XYZ file of C-alpha atoms in Angstrom:
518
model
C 142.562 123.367 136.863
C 138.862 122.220 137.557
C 135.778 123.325 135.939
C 134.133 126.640 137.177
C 130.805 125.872 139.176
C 128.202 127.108 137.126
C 124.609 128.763 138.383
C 122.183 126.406 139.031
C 119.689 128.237 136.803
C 122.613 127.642 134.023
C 122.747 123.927 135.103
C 118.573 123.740 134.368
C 118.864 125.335 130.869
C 121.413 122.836 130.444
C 118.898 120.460 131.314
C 116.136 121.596 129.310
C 118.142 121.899 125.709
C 119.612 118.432 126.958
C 115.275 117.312 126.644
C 114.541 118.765 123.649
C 117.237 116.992 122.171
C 120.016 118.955 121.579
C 123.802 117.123 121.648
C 126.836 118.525 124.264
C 128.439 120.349 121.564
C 125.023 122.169 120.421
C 124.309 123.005 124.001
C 127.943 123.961 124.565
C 127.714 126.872 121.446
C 124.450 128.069 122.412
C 124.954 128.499 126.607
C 128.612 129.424 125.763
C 130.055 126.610 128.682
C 132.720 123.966 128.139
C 131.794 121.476 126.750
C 132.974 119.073 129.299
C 131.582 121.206 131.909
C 128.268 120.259 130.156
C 129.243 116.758 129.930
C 129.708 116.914 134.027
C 126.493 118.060 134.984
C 124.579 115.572 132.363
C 126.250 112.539 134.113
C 125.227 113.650 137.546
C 121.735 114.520 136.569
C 121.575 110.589 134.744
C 122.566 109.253 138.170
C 119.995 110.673 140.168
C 116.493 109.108 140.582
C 114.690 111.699 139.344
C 113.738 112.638 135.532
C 115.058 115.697 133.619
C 111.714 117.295 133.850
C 112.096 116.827 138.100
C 115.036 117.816 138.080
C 114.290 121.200 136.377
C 110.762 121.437 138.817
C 113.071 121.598 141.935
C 114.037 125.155 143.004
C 117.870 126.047 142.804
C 118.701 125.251 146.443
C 117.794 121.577 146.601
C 119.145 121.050 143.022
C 122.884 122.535 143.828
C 122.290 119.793 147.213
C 121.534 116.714 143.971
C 123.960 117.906 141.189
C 127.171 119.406 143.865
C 126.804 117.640 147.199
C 126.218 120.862 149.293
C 123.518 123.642 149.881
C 124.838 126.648 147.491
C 122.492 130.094 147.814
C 121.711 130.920 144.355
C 122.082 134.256 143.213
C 121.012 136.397 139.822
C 122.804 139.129 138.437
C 120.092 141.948 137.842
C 121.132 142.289 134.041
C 120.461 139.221 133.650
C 116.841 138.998 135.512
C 116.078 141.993 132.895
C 117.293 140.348 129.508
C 115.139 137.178 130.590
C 112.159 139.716 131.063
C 112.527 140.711 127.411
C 113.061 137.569 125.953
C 109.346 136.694 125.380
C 108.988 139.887 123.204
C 111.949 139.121 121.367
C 111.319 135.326 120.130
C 107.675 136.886 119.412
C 109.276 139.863 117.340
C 112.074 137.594 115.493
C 109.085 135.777 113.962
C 108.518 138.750 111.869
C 110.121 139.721 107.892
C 112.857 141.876 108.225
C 113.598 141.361 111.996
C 116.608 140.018 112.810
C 119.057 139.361 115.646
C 121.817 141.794 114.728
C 118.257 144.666 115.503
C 117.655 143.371 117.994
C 120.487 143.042 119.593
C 121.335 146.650 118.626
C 117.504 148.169 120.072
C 119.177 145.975 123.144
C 122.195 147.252 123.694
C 120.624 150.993 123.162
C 118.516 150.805 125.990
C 120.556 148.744 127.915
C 123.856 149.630 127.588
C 125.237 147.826 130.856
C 123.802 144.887 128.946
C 125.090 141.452 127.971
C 127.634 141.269 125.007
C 126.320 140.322 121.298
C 127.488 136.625 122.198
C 126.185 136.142 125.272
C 123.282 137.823 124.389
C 122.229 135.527 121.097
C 123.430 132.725 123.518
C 120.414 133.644 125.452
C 118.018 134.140 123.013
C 118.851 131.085 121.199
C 118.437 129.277 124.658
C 114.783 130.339 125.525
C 113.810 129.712 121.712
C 114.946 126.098 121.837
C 113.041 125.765 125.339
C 110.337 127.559 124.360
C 109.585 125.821 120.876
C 111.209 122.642 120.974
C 111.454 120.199 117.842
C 110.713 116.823 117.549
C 112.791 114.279 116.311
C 111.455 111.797 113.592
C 112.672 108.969 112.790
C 112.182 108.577 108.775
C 111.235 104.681 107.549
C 112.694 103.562 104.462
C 111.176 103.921 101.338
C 108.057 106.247 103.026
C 108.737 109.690 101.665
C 110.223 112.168 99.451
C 110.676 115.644 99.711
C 110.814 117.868 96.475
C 111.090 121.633 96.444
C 112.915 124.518 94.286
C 115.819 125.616 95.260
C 115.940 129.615 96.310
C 118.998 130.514 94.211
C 118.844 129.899 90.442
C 121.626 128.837 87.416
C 121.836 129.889 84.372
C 122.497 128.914 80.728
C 124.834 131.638 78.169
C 123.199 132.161 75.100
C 125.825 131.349 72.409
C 124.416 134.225 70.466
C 124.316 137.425 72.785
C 126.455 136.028 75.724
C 123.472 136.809 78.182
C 122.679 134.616 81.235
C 119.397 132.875 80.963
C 118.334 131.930 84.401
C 117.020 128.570 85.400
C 115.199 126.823 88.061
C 116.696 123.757 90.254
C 114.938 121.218 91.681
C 115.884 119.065 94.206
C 114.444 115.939 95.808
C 115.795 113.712 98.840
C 115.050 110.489 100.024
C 114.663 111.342 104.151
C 116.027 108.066 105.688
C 118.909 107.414 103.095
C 119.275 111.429 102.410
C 119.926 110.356 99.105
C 119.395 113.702 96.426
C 118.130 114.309 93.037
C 118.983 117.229 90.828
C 117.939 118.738 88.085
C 117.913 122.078 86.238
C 114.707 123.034 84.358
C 113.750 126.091 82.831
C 110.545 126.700 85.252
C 108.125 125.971 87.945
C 105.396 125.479 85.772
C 103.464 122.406 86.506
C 105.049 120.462 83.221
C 108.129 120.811 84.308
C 107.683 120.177 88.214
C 105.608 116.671 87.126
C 108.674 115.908 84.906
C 111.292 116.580 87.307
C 109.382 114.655 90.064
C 109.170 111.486 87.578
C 112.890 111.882 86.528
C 113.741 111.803 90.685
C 111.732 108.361 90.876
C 113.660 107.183 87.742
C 116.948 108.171 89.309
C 115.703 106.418 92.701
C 114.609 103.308 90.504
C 111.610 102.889 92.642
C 108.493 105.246 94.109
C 107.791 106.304 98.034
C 104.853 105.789 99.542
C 104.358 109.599 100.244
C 105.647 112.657 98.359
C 106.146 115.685 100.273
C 105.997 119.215 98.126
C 105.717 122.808 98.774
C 102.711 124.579 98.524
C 103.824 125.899 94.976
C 100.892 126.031 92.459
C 101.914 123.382 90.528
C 101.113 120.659 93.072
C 98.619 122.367 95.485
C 95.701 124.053 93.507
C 94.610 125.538 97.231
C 96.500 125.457 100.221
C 94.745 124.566 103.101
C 95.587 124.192 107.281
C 93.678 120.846 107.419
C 93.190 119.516 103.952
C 94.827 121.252 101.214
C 93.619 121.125 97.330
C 96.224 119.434 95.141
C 96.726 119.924 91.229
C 94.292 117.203 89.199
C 97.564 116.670 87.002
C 100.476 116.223 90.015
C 97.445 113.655 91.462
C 96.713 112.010 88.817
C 101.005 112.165 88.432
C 100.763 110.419 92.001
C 98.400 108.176 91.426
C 99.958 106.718 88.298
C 103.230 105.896 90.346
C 101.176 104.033 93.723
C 101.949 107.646 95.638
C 99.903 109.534 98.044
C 100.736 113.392 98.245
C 100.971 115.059 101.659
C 101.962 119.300 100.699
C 103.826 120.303 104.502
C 102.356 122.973 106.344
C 101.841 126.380 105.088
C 104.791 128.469 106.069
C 106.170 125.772 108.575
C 109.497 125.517 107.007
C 110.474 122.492 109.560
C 108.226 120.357 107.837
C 110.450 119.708 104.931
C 113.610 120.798 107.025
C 115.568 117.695 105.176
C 114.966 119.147 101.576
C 116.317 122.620 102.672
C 119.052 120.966 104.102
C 119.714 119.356 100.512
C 119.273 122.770 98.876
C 122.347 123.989 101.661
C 124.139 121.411 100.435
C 123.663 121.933 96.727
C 124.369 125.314 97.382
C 128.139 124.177 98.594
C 128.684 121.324 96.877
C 127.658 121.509 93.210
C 126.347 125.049 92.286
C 130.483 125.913 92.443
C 131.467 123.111 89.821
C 128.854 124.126 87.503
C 128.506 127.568 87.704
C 132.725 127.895 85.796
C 131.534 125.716 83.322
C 129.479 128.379 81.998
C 126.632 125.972 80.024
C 125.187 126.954 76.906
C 122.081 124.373 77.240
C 119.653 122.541 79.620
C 120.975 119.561 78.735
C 124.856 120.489 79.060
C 123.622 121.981 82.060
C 122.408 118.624 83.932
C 125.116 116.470 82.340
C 127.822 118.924 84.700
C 125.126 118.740 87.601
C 125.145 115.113 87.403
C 128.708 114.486 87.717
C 128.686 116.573 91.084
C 125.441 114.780 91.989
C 127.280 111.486 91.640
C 130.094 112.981 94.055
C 127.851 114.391 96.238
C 125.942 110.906 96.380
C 128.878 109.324 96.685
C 130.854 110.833 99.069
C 130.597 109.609 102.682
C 128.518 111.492 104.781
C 129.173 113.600 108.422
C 128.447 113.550 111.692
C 129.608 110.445 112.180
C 127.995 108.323 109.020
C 131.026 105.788 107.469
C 128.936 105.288 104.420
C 127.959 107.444 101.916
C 123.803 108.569 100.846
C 124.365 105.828 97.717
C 125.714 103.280 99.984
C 123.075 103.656 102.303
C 120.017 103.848 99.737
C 121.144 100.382 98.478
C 121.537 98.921 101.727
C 118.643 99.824 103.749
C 116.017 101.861 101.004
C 116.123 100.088 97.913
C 114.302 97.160 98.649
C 110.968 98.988 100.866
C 110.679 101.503 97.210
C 107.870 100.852 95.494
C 108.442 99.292 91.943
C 107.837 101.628 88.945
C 104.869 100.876 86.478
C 106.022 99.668 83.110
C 104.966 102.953 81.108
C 106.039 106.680 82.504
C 103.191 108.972 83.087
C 102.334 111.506 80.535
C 100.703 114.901 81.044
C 96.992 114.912 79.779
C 95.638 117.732 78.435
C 92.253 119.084 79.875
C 89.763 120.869 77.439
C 85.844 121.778 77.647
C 84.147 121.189 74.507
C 80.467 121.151 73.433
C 79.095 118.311 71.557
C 77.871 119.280 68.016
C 74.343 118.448 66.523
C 76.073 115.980 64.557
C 77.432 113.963 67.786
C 80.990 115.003 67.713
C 83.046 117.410 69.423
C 86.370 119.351 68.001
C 89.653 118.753 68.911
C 92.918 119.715 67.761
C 91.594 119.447 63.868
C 90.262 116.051 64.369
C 86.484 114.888 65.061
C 85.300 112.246 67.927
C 81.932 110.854 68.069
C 79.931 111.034 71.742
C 76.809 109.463 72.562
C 73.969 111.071 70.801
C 72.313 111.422 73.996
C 74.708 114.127 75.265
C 74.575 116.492 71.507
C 74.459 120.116 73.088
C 76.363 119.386 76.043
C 79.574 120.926 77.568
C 81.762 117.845 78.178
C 85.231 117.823 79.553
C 87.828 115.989 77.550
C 91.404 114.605 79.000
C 93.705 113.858 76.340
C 97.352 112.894 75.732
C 99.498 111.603 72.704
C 97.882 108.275 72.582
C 93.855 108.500 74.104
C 91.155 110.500 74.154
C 88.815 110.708 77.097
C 85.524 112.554 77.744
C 83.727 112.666 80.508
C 80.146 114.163 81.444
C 80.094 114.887 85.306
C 82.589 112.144 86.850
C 81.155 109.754 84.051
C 83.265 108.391 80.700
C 80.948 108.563 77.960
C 83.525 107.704 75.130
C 87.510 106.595 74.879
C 89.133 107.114 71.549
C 92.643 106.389 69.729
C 94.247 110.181 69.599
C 94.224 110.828 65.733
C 96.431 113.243 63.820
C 94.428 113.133 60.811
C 93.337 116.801 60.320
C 89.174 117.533 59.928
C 88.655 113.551 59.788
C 86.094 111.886 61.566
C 86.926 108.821 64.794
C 83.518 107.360 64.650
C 82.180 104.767 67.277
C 78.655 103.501 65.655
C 77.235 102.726 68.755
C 77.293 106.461 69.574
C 74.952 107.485 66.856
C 71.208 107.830 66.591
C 69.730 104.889 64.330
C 68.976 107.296 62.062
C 72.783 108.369 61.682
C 74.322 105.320 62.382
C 72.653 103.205 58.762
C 73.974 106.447 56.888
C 77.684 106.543 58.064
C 77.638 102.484 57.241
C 76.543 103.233 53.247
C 79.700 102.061 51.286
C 80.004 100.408 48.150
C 81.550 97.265 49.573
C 78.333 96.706 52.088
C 76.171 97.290 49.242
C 77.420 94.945 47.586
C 78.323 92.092 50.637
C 74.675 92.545 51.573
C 73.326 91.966 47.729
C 75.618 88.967 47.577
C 74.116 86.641 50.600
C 70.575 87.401 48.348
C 71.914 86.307 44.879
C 74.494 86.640 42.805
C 72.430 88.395 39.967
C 71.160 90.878 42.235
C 75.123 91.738 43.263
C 75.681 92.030 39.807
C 72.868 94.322 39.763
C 73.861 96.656 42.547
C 77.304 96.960 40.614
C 75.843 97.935 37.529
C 73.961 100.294 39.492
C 77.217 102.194 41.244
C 78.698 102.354 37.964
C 76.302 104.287 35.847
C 76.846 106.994 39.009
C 79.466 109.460 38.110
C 80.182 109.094 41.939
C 79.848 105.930 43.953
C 77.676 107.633 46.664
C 74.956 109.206 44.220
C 73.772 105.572 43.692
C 73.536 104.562 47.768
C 70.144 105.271 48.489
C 68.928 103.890 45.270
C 71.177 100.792 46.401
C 69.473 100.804 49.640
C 66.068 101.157 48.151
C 66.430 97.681 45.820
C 67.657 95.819 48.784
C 65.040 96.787 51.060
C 62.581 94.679 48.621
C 64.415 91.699 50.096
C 62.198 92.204 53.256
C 59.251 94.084 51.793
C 58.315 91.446 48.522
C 60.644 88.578 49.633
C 64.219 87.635 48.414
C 63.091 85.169 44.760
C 60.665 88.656 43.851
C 63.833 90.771 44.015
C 66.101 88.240 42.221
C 63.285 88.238 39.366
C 62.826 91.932 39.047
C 66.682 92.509 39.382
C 67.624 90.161 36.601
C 64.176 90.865 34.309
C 65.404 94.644 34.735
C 69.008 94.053 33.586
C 67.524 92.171 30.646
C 66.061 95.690 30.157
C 68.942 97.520 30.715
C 67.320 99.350 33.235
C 69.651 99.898 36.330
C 68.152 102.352 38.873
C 65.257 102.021 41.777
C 62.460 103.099 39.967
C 63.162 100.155 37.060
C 62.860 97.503 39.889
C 59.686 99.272 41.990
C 57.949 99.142 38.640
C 58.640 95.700 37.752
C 57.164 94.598 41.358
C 54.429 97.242 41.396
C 53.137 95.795 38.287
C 54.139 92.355 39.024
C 56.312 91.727 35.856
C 59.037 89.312 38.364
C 55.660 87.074 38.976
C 55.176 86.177 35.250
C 56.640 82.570 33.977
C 60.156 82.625 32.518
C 58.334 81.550 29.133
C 56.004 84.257 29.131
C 58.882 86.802 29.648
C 59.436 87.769 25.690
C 55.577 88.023 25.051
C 55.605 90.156 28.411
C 58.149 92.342 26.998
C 56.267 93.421 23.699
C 52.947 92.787 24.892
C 52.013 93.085 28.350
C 53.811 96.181 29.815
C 51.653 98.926 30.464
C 51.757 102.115 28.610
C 54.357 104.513 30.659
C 56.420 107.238 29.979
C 59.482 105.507 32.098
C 59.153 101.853 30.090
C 60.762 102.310 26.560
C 61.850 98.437 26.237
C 65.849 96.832 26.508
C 66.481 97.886 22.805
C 66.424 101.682 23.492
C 68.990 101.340 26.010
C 71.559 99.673 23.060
């Protein structure tokens, strides 16, 4: 038995769904006509001279003369003049939360109740929606994004203790050209978790898109925007590490990252059932079962016509265009205001780090992970230190203190004593004697500091003269060797030195001679 003729008003929304890229069998569920009957009317309409969009410009007469061979007076069934009517209103009102098809169909049928049938009449609907807002078809390159999002539905974990359900966030990640999926459970949204999920998809990948596509969730867009949205310092500084640029899709255009929700559809069939009878008792026994059903899902070939499965085609056509991975994985830095102290040092975690004098009383920011710590003024690094654990110590760069500071944080008994050694060994001697009569090491550094500076004020033989005339005395402090030069004792002749000693001091409280010191 042929095909039934169809109305040439049916034959242009064939037309029109066949444009905006819809196969035979989508157009065959959505106008409700045989397939084949669809199939007909597409070959007659490719033999013709005229385009698709002609074709549908022509009025109904002179296309039933193109498509049948023969004038045909059209005719439209009044219902069906009156449902078109409404259909504007009804694609408009479907847009809205809580409004649905079934209502619609039902507020429909209530005023109309010679109407259309609930199939024919979501036949319809769909129909002008797919004219009406058609979709584009991309074509995705190899290795150029990745799409991450959340998945609506969560899993959950049994506490071993109470036997409640914990529930737990999934995130999911696909490859667009390969369709190749990532996994994971994680116990939030939060932006540590989202950055570590996101690095543990490029791991699983082993290589890094060019672009990575996320939702506008907090943790990667700081301030969604129509035209240039505001992403998270961290999740850039995340994309920037890995050679990445981030692109967030449109606010509440859900056919941006159509793929992704695709994935989570598939998740939802494919491995939430195997894992979900496990009942999991931890995170981690948690992903092991969702990786096995990732690895089946990944493995399995794929439909609509695809011989090879998402793994087969990632290695064949993806791999190679992926961006290599840097050697070390990115780590979250910590962000942290801090003022620098009068001292040149700000706080941090129980440890001290020196800043340029220059900035003491300002707010800097500070970026810091396990290993470094950074602080900025502005845009500008003003110092880069080695994270230390070591609590209320002091990280000290030397060029970051005042001259002032900087001579009294390099006191120590071994420069004392280096910088007394390149003047004379007697006067190193001297400096040690001089410690050691300290009951602590640093009571005896400015009076260290005092006798060397005689190297440049007198000259270095004056100081080795006083220095070893004064240990002859037993005298071993500052004031022993600025009297010896003030009076000029370190001038006299070594032969004169024992009648100097009885004779020619002058009378002072401070002089008492070597043999009281015995």
């Amino acid at each position: 038995m042929p095909n039934k003729r169809i109305q040439m008003n049916r034959v242009k929304e064939v037309l029109r769904c066949y444009a905006a890229g819809y196969g035979t069998k989508s157009i065959s569920n959505m106008l409700g006509i045989a397939r084949n009957t669809v199939k007909k009317y597409l070959r007659k309409a490719e033999q013709l001279p005229q385009t698709i969009g002609e074709l549908v410009a022509l009025d109904d007469s002179r296309l039933n003369e193109l498509i049948t061979g023969e004038p045909r007076k059209e005719k439209v069934s009044e219902r069906r003049l009156e449902l078109e009517s409404l259909l504007p209103e009804y694609s408009r009102r479907l847009k809205k939360k809580r409004v649905t098809k079934k209502k619609l169909f039902e507020e429909y049928q209530r005023d109309h109740p010679d109407g259309y049938g609930r199939t024919r009449f979501n036949n319809l609907l769909a129909t002008y929606m797919a004219v009406s807002r058609p979709v584009a078809h991309l074509e995705h390159k190899a290795g150029d994004k990745m799409y991450v999002d959340f998945a609506g539905d969560k899993l959950s974990i049994v506490d071993t203790e109470t036997g409640e359900l914990s529930p737990v966030d999934v995130f999911v990640s696909i490859l667009p050209c390969s369709q190749l999926t990532y996994v994971e459970a994680v116990a939030s949204q939060k932006k540590e978790d989202f950055i570590r999920c996101c690095q543990n998809a490029l791991l699983f990948y082993g290589g890094a898109p060019a672009v990575i596509v996320p939702d506008n969730l907090k943790a990667a867009v700081k301030r969604p925007s129509r035209y240039e949205a505001e992403l998270n310092e961290d999740f850039a500084a995340f994309a920037e590490h890995y050679g990445c640029v981030v692109i967030p899709a449109r606010v509440r255009k859900p056919r941006d990252k159509a793929l992704v929700e695709s994935a989570v559809r598939l998740v939802y069939k494919n491995i939430y059932p195997s894992v979900e009878d496990m009942h999991p008792t931890s995170l981690a026994a948690l992903n092991a079962a969702i990786r096995t059903a990732l690895e089946s899902h990944n493995n399995a070939p794929m439909n609509g016509g695809h011989r090879q499965s998402r793994r087969a085609q990632y290695e064949e056509i993806e791999r190679e265009f992926m961006r290599p991975l840097p050697a070390t994985l990115f780590e979250l830095r910590q962000r942290k205001q801090c003022t620098v102290q009068k001292n040149g040092y700000i706080y941090l975690e129980r440890h001290y780090y020196s800043v340029p004098y220059i900035h003491i009383g300002k707010k800097v920011n500070v970026m810091y992970d396990s290993n470094t710590v950074d602080i900025y003024s502005g845009y500008e690094k003003v110092a880069s230190h080695t994270r230390s654990y070591r609590e209320y110590g002091y990280t000290t760069v030397p060029e970051h203190l005042a001259s002032n500071c900087r001579i009294a944080t390099e006191w120590s008994t071994e420069a004392f004593i280096r910088q007394a050694r390149e003047i004379d060994e007697s006067v190193a001697d001297y400096i040690c004697s001089v410690i050691e009569k300290k009951q602590h090491p640093e009571q005896a550094y400015k009076s260290c500091s005092g006798i060397l500076s005689f190297a440049k004020r007198v000259g270095r033989q004056r100081l080795i003269n006083a220095c070893r005339l004064a240990a002859s005395f037993g005298m071993f402090n500052y004031m022993a060797i600025n009297d010896i030069i003030r009076n000029g004792q370190d001038t006299l002749p070594p032969e004169d030195t024992d009648d100097a000693q009885n004779t020619r001091l002058p009378e002072h409280g401070n002089i008492r001679g070597k043999h009281y010191f015995k």
